[in-house]
CSV table of C-alpha atoms in Angstrom, one decimal:
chain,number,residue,atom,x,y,z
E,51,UNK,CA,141.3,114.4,83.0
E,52,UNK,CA,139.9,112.1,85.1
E,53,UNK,CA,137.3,114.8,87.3
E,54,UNK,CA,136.1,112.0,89.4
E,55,UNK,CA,139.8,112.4,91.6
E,56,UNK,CA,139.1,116.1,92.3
E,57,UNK,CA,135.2,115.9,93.0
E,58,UNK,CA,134.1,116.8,96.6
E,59,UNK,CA,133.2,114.1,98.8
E,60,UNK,CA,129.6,115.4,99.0
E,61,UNK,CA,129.1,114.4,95.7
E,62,UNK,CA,129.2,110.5,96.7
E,63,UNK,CA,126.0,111.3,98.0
E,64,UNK,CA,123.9,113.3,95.1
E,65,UNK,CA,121.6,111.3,93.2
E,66,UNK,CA,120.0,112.0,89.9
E,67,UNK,CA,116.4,112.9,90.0
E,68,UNK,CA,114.3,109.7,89.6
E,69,UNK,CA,111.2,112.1,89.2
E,70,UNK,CA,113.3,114.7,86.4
E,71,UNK,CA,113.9,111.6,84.3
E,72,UNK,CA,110.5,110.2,84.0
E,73,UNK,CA,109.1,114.1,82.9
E,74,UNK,CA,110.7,113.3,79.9
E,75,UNK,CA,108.5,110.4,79.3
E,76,UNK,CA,105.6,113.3,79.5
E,77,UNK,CA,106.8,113.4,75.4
E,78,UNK,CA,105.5,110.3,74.2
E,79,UNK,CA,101.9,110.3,73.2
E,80,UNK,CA,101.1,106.9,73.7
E,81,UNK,CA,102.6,106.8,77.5
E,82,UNK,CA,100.5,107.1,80.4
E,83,UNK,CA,102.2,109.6,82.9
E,84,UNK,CA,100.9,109.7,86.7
E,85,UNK,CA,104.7,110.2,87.6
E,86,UNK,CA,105.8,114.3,87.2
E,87,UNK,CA,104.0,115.9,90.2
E,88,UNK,CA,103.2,118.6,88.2
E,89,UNK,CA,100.6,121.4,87.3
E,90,UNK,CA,98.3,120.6,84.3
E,91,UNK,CA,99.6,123.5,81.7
E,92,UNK,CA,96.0,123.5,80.4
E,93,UNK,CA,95.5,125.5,83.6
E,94,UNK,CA,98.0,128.3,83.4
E,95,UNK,CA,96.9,131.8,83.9
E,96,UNK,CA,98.3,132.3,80.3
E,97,UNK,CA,96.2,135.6,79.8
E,98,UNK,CA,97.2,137.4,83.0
E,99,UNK,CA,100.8,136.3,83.1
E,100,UNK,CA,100.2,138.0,79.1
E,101,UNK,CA,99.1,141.2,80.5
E,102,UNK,CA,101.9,141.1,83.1
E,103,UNK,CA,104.6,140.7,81.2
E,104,UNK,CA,103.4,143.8,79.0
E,105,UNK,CA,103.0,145.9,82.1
E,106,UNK,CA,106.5,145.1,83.4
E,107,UNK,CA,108.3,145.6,80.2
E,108,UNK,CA,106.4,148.7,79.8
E,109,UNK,CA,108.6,152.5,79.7
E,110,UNK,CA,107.1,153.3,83.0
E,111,UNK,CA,107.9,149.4,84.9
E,112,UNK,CA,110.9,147.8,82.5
E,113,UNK,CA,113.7,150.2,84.5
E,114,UNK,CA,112.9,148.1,87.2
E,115,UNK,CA,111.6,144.6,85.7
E,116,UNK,CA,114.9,144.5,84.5
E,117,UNK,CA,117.5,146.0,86.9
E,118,UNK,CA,119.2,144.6,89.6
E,119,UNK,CA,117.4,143.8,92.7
E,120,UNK,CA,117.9,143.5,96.3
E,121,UNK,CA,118.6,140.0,97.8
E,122,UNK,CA,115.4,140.0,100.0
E,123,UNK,CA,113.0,140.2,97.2
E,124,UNK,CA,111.1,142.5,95.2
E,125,UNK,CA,109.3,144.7,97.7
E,126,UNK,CA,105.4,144.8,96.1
E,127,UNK,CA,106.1,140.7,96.3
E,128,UNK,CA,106.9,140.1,99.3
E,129,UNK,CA,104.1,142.7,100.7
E,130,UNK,CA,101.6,140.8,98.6
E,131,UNK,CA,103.2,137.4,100.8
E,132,UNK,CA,103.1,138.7,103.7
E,133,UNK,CA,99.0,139.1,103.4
E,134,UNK,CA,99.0,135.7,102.1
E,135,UNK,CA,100.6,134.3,105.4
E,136,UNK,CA,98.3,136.5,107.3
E,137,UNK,CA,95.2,134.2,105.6
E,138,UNK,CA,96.5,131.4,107.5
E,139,UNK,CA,97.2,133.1,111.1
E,140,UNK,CA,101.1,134.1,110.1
E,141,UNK,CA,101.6,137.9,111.5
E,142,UNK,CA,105.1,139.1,109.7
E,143,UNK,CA,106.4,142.1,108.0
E,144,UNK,CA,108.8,142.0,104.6
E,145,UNK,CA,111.3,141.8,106.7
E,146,UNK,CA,110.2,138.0,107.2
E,147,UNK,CA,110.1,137.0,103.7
E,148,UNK,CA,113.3,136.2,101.3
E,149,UNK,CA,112.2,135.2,97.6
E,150,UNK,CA,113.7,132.5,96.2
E,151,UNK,CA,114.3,130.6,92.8
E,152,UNK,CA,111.6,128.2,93.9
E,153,UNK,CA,111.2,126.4,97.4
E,154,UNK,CA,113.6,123.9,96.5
E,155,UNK,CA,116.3,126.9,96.4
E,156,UNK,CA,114.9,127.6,99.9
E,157,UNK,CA,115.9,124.1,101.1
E,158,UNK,CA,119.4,124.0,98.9
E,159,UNK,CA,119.8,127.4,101.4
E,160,UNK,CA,118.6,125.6,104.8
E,161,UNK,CA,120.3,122.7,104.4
E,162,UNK,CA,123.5,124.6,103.8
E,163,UNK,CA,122.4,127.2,106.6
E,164,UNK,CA,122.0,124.2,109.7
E,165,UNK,CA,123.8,121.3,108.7
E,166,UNK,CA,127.5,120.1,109.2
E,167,UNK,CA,128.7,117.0,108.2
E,168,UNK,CA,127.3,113.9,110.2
E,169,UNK,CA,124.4,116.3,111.8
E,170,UNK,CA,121.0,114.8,112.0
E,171,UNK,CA,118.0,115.8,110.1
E,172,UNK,CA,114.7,114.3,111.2
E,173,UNK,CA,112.5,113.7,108.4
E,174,UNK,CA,109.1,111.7,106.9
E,175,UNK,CA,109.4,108.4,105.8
E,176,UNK,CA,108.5,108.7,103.5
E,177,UNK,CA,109.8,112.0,102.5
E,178,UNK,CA,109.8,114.5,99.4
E,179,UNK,CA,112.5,113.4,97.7
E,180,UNK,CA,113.8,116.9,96.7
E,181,UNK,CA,114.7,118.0,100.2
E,182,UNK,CA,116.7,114.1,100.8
E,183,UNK,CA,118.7,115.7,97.6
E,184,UNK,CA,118.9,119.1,98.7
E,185,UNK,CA,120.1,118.4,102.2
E,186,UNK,CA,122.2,115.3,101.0
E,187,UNK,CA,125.1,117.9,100.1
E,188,UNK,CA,125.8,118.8,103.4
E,189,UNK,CA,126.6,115.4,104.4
E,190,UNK,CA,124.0,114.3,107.0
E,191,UNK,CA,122.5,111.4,108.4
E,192,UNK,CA,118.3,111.1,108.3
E,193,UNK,CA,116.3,110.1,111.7
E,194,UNK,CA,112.4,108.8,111.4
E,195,UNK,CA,110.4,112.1,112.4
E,196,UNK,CA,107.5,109.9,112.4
E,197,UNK,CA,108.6,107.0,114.4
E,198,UNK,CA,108.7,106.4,118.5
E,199,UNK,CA,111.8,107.9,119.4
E,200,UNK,CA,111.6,110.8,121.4
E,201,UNK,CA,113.8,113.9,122.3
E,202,UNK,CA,116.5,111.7,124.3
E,203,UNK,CA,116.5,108.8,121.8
E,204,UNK,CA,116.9,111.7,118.5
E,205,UNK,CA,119.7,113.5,120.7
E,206,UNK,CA,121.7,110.2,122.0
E,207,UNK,CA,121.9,108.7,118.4
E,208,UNK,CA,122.6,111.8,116.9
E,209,UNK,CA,125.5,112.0,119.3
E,210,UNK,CA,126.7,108.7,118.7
E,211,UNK,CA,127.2,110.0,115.2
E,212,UNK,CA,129.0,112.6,115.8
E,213,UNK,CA,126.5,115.0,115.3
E,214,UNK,CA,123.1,117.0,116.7
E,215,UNK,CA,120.0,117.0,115.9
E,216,UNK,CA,119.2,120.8,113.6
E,217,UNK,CA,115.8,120.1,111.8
E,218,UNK,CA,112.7,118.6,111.8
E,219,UNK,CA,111.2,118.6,108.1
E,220,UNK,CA,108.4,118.1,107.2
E,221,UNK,CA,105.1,118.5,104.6
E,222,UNK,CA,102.4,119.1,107.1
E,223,UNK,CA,99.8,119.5,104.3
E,224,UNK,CA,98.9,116.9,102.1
E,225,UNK,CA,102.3,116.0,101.6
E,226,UNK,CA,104.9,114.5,98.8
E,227,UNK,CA,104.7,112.2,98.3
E,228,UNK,CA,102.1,110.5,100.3
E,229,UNK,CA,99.7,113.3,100.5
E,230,UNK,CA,98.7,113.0,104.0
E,231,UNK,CA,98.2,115.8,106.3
E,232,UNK,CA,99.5,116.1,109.6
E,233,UNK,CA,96.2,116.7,112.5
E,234,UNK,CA,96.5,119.6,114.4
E,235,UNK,CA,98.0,117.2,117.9
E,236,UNK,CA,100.5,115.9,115.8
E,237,UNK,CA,101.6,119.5,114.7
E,238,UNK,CA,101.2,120.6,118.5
E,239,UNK,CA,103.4,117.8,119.4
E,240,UNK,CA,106.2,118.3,116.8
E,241,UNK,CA,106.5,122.3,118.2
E,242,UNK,CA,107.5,120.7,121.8
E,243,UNK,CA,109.4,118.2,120.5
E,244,UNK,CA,111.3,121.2,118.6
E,245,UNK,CA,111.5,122.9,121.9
E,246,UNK,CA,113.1,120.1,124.1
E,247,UNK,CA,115.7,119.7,121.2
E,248,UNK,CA,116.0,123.2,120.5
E,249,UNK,CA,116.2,122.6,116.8
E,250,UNK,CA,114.8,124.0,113.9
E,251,UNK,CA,111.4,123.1,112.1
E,252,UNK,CA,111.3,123.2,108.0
E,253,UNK,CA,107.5,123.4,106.9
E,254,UNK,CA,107.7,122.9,103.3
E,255,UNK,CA,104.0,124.0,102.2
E,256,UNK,CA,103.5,123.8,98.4
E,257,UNK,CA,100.1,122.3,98.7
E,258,UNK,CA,98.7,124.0,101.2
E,259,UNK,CA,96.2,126.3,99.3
E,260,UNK,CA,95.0,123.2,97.5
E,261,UNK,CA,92.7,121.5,99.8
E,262,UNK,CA,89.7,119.8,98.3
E,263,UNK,CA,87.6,118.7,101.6
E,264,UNK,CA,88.2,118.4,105.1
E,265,UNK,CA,88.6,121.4,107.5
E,266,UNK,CA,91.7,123.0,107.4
E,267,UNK,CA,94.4,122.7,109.5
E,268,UNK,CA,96.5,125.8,110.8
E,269,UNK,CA,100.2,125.9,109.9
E,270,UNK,CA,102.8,124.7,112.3
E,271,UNK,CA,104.3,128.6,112.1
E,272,UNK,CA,100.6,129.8,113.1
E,273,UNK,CA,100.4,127.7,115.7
E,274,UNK,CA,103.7,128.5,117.3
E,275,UNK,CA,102.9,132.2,116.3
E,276,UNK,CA,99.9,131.9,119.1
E,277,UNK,CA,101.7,130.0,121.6
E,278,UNK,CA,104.9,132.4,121.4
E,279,UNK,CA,103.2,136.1,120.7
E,280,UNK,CA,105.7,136.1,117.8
E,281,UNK,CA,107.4,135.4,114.5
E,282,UNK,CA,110.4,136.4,116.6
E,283,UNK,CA,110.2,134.0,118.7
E,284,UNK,CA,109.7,130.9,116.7
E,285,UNK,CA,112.1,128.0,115.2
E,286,UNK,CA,109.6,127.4,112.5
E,287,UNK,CA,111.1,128.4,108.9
E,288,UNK,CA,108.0,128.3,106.6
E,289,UNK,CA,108.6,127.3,102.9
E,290,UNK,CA,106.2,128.4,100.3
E,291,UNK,CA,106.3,128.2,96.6
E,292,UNK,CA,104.2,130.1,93.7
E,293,UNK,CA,105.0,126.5,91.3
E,294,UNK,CA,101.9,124.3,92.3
E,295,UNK,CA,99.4,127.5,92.7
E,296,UNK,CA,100.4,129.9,89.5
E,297,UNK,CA,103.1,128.4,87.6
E,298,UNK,CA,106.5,126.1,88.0
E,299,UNK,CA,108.5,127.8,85.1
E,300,UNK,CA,109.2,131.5,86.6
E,301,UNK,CA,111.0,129.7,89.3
E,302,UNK,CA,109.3,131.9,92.3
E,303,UNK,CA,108.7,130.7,95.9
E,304,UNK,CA,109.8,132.5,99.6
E,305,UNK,CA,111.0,131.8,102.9
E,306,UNK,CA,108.8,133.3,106.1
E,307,UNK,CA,110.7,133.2,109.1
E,308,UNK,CA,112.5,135.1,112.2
E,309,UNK,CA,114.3,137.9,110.7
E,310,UNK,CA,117.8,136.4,112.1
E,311,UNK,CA,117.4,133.4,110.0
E,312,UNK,CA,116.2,135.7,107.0
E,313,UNK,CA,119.6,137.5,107.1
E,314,UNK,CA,121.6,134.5,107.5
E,315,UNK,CA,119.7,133.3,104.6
E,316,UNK,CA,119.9,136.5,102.6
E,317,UNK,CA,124.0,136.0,102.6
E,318,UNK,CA,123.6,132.3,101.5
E,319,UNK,CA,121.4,134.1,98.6
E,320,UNK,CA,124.3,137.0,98.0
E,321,UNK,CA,126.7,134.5,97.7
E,322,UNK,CA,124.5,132.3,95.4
E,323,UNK,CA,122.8,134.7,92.6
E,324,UNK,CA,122.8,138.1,94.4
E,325,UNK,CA,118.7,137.8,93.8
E,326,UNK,CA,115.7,135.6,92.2
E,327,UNK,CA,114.7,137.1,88.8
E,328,UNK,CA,113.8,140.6,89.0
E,329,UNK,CA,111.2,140.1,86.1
E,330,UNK,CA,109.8,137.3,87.1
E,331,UNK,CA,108.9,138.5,90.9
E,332,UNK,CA,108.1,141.6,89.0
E,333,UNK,CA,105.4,139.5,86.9
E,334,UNK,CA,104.4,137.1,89.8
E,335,UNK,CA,103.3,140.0,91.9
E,336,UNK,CA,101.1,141.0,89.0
E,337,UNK,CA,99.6,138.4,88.6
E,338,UNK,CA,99.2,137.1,92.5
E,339,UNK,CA,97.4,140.6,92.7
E,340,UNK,CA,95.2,140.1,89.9
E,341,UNK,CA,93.7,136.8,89.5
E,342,UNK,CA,95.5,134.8,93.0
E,343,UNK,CA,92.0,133.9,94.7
E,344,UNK,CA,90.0,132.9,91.3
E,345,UNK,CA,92.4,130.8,89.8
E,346,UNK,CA,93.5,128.6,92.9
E,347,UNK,CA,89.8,128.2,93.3
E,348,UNK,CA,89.7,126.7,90.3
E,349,UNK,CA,92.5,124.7,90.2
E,350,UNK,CA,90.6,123.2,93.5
E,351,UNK,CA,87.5,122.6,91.6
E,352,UNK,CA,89.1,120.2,88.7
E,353,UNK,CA,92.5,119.1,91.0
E,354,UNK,CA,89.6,117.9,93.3
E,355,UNK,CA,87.7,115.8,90.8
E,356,UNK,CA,90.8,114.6,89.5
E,357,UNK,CA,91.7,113.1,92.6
E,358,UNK,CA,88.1,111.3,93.2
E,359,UNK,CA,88.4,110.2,89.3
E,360,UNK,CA,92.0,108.2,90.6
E,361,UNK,CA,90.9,107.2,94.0
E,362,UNK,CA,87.0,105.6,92.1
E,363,UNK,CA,89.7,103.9,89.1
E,364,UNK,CA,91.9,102.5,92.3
E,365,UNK,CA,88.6,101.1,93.8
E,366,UNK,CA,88.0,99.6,90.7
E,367,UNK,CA,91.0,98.1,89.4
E,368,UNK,CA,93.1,97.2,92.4
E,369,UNK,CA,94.0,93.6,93.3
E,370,UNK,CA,93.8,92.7,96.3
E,371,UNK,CA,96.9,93.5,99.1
E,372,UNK,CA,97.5,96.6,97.5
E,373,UNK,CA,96.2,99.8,99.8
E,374,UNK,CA,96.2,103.8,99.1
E,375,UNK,CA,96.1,106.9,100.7
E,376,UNK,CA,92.8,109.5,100.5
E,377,UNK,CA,94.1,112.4,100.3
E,378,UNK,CA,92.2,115.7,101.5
E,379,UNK,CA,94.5,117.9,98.7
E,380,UNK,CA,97.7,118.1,97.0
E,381,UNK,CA,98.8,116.3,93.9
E,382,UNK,CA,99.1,112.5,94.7
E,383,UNK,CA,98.0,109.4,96.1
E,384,UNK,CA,100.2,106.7,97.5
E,385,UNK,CA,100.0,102.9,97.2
E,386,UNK,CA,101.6,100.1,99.1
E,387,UNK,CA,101.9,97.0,96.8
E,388,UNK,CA,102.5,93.5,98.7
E,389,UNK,CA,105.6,93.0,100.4
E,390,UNK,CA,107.4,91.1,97.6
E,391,UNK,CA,107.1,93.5,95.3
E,392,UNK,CA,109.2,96.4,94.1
E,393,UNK,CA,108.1,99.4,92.5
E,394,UNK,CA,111.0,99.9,89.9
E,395,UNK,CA,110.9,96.1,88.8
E,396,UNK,CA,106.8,96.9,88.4
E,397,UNK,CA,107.6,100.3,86.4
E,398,UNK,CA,109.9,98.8,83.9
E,399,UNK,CA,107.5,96.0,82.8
E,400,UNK,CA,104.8,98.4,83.0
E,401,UNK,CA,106.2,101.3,80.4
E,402,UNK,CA,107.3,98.0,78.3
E,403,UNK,CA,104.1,96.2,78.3
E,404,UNK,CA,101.2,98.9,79.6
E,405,UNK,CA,102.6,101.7,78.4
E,406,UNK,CA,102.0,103.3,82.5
E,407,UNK,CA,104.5,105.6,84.5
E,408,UNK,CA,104.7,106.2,87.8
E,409,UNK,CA,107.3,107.1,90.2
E,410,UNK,CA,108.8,104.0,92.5
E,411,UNK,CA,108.6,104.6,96.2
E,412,UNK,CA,112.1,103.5,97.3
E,413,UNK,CA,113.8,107.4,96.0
E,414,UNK,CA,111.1,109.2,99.1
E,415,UNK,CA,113.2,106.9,101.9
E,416,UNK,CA,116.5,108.3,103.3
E,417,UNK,CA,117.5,104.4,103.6
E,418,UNK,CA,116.6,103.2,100.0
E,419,UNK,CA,114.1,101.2,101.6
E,420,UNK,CA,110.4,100.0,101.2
E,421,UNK,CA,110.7,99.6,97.4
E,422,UNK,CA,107.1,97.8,97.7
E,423,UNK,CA,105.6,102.1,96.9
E,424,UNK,CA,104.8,103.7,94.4
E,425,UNK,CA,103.7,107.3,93.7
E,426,UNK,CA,101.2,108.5,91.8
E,427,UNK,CA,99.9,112.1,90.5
E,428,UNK,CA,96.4,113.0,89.2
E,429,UNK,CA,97.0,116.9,87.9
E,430,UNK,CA,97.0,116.2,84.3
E,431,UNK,CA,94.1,113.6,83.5
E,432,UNK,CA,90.2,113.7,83.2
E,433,UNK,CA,87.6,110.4,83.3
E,434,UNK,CA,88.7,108.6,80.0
E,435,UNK,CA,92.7,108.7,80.3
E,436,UNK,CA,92.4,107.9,83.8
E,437,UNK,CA,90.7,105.5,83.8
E,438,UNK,CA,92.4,103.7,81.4
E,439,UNK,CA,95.7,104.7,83.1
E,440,UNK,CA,95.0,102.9,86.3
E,441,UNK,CA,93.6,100.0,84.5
E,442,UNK,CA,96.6,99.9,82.9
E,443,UNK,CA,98.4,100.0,86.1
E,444,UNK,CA,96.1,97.0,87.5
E,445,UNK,CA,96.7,94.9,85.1
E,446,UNK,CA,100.5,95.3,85.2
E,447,UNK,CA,100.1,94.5,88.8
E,448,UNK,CA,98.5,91.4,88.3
E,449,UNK,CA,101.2,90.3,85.6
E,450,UNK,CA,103.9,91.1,87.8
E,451,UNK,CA,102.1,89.1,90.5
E,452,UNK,CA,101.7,86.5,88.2
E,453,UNK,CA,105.1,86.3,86.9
């Protein structure tokens, strides 16, 4: 049969994963990975997700661990959440929250919650490339949040599309993949510019309990929280994710939010998989409980001086006309290589002849363009491997250069 007659138009515009396929270079040992933006495994809260899993498949906790679940979320979960949001200014009740399988459920859900076909969705450039892929599904076309254009220029092109504007999205700390953070004027001014286009705002927040220096920076839904008395009241949808501060595999993150786009959301997630993993929320509240303050502090402690072991390497063994970000937190550092240069052309001669990965820029642009990036992630190596890494990486540079 030939299936590509009867596929869905949307499919014309999914991509494989340029970041999925380079994980599996993680598997060969002579390979130096700064691609997967990943957690280093050595870090796992092994022992308490251990005593977890015993509690929950205990007589007294397995009726439930392994039961059917309501679509929201397990309950002790989402309370535990809702006193995490209230850390950084959020006021909300359970009602608020939805779990989901991961954030990147959460944006699957959004994009399929706010966008029709040839709608606009404002976003970084660059931008993480799992919500271009999530949202690409639903068929819209990308505006430059952080360009010049301003609330008539967004509406009038979207228009002339065919469309409207619906979202704003956006990773207002330390970001993917650049790891910048958004100042508190620029989150000030993307709240009016949500209010004179009365659209949505996506705060995708995986990183933001992983800040290494600088003072923090309250969240955009904090921020609107105190200029509009409420949760109620606000278009911010805040995503937030257990992968980067516990653990990736049990596939746990939420979605805080006005209660009517919780229910809206809540029927995506009926239709969907009825619910996220009952044992796994069941575990993840354990564990959140137990050890969720003294093991992101520590993941801050070595994260931290694995980021000031690539940034001294980059000083080191950069050419020159190649520049990088600083990043207060997160999980990567971006580079901009001179003009002529492209990022995929540089990875394949560098796996060939450095034995280096890294993930090309050109995936985190809506338009496929400035292939002259690259990404690059410092969770999983200490002094000797990274510095060899990067002088790796410097030296395929020059070749390239050279060539």
């Amino acid at each position: 049969m030939d299936w590509q007659q009867i596929f869905a138009s949307r499919m014309m515009r999914m991509k494989a994963s340029e970041i999925r396929e380079l994980l599996k270079l993680l598997d060969q040992p002579d390979i130096i990975s700064f691609a997967g933006g990943i957690p280093d495994p050595a870090l796992f809260p092994t022992a308490a997700y251990r005593t977890a899993m015993a509690e929950a498949l205990s007589d007294a906790t397995a009726p439930t661990a392994l039961q059917y679940s309501v679509s929201e979320g397990y309950r002790p979960l989402r309370d535990w959440i809702v006193q995490e949001m209230a850390r950084s200014g959020v006021t909300c009740t359970a009602d608020n929250i939805l779990i989901t399988s991961g954030s990147q459920q959460a944006l699957d859900y959004l994009g399929k919650l706010l966008l029709s076909p040839g709608d606009t969705a404002l976003v970084n450039w660059p931008s993480y490339m799992g919500a271009l892929g999530a949202f690409n599904a639903y068929e819209p076309r990308y505006d430059r949040l952080n360009g010049n254009a301003g609330p008539a220029e967004f509406a009038a092109a979207a228009a002339a599309a065919g469309g409207r504007v619906k979202f704003a999205y956006l990773s207002a700390d330390f970001g993917n993949p650049t790891g910048e953070t958004l100042d508190l004027a620029g989150r000030q001014a993307l709240i009016d510019l949500a209010d004179d286009l009365d659209i949505a705002i996506i705060e995708d927040n995986a990183y933001q309990r992983l800040r290494y220096d600088g003072e923090p920076v309250p969240s955009i839904l904090a921020l609107e929280i105190a200029r509009k008395g409420s949760i109620e009241n606000c278009r911010t949808v805040y995503c937030g994710s257990f992968s980067k501060s516990l653990a990736p595999g049990l596939r746990i993150g939420w979605v805080c939010a006005a209660q009517d786009a919780i229910n809206r959301l809540v029927l995506l997630k009926q239709a969907a998989d009825l619910h996220s993993a009952t044992l796994n929320q069941v575990v993840t509240a354990h564990v959140a409980q137990s050890v969720f303050e003294d093991h992101v502090a520590g993941l801050r402690q070595t994260y931290g001086r694995r980021r000031d072991l690539m940034l001294a390497a980059l000083d080191r063994e950069m050419p020159d006309g190649v520049t990088w970000t600083r990043p207060q937190g997160g999980m990567f550092v971006w580079l901009t290589l001179p003009a002529q240069m492209d990022g995929a052309t540089l990875l394949a001669q560098a796996l060939a002849d450095e034995k280096v990965a890294f993930v090309p820029g050109r995936a985190f642009f809506a338009d496929g363009s400035n292939g002259n990036t690259i990404r690059l992630s410092f969770t999983l190596h200490e002094a000797a491997p990274m510095d060899e890494g990067i002088a790796r990486l410097g030296r395929a540079i020059r070749n390239y250069r050279a060539a």
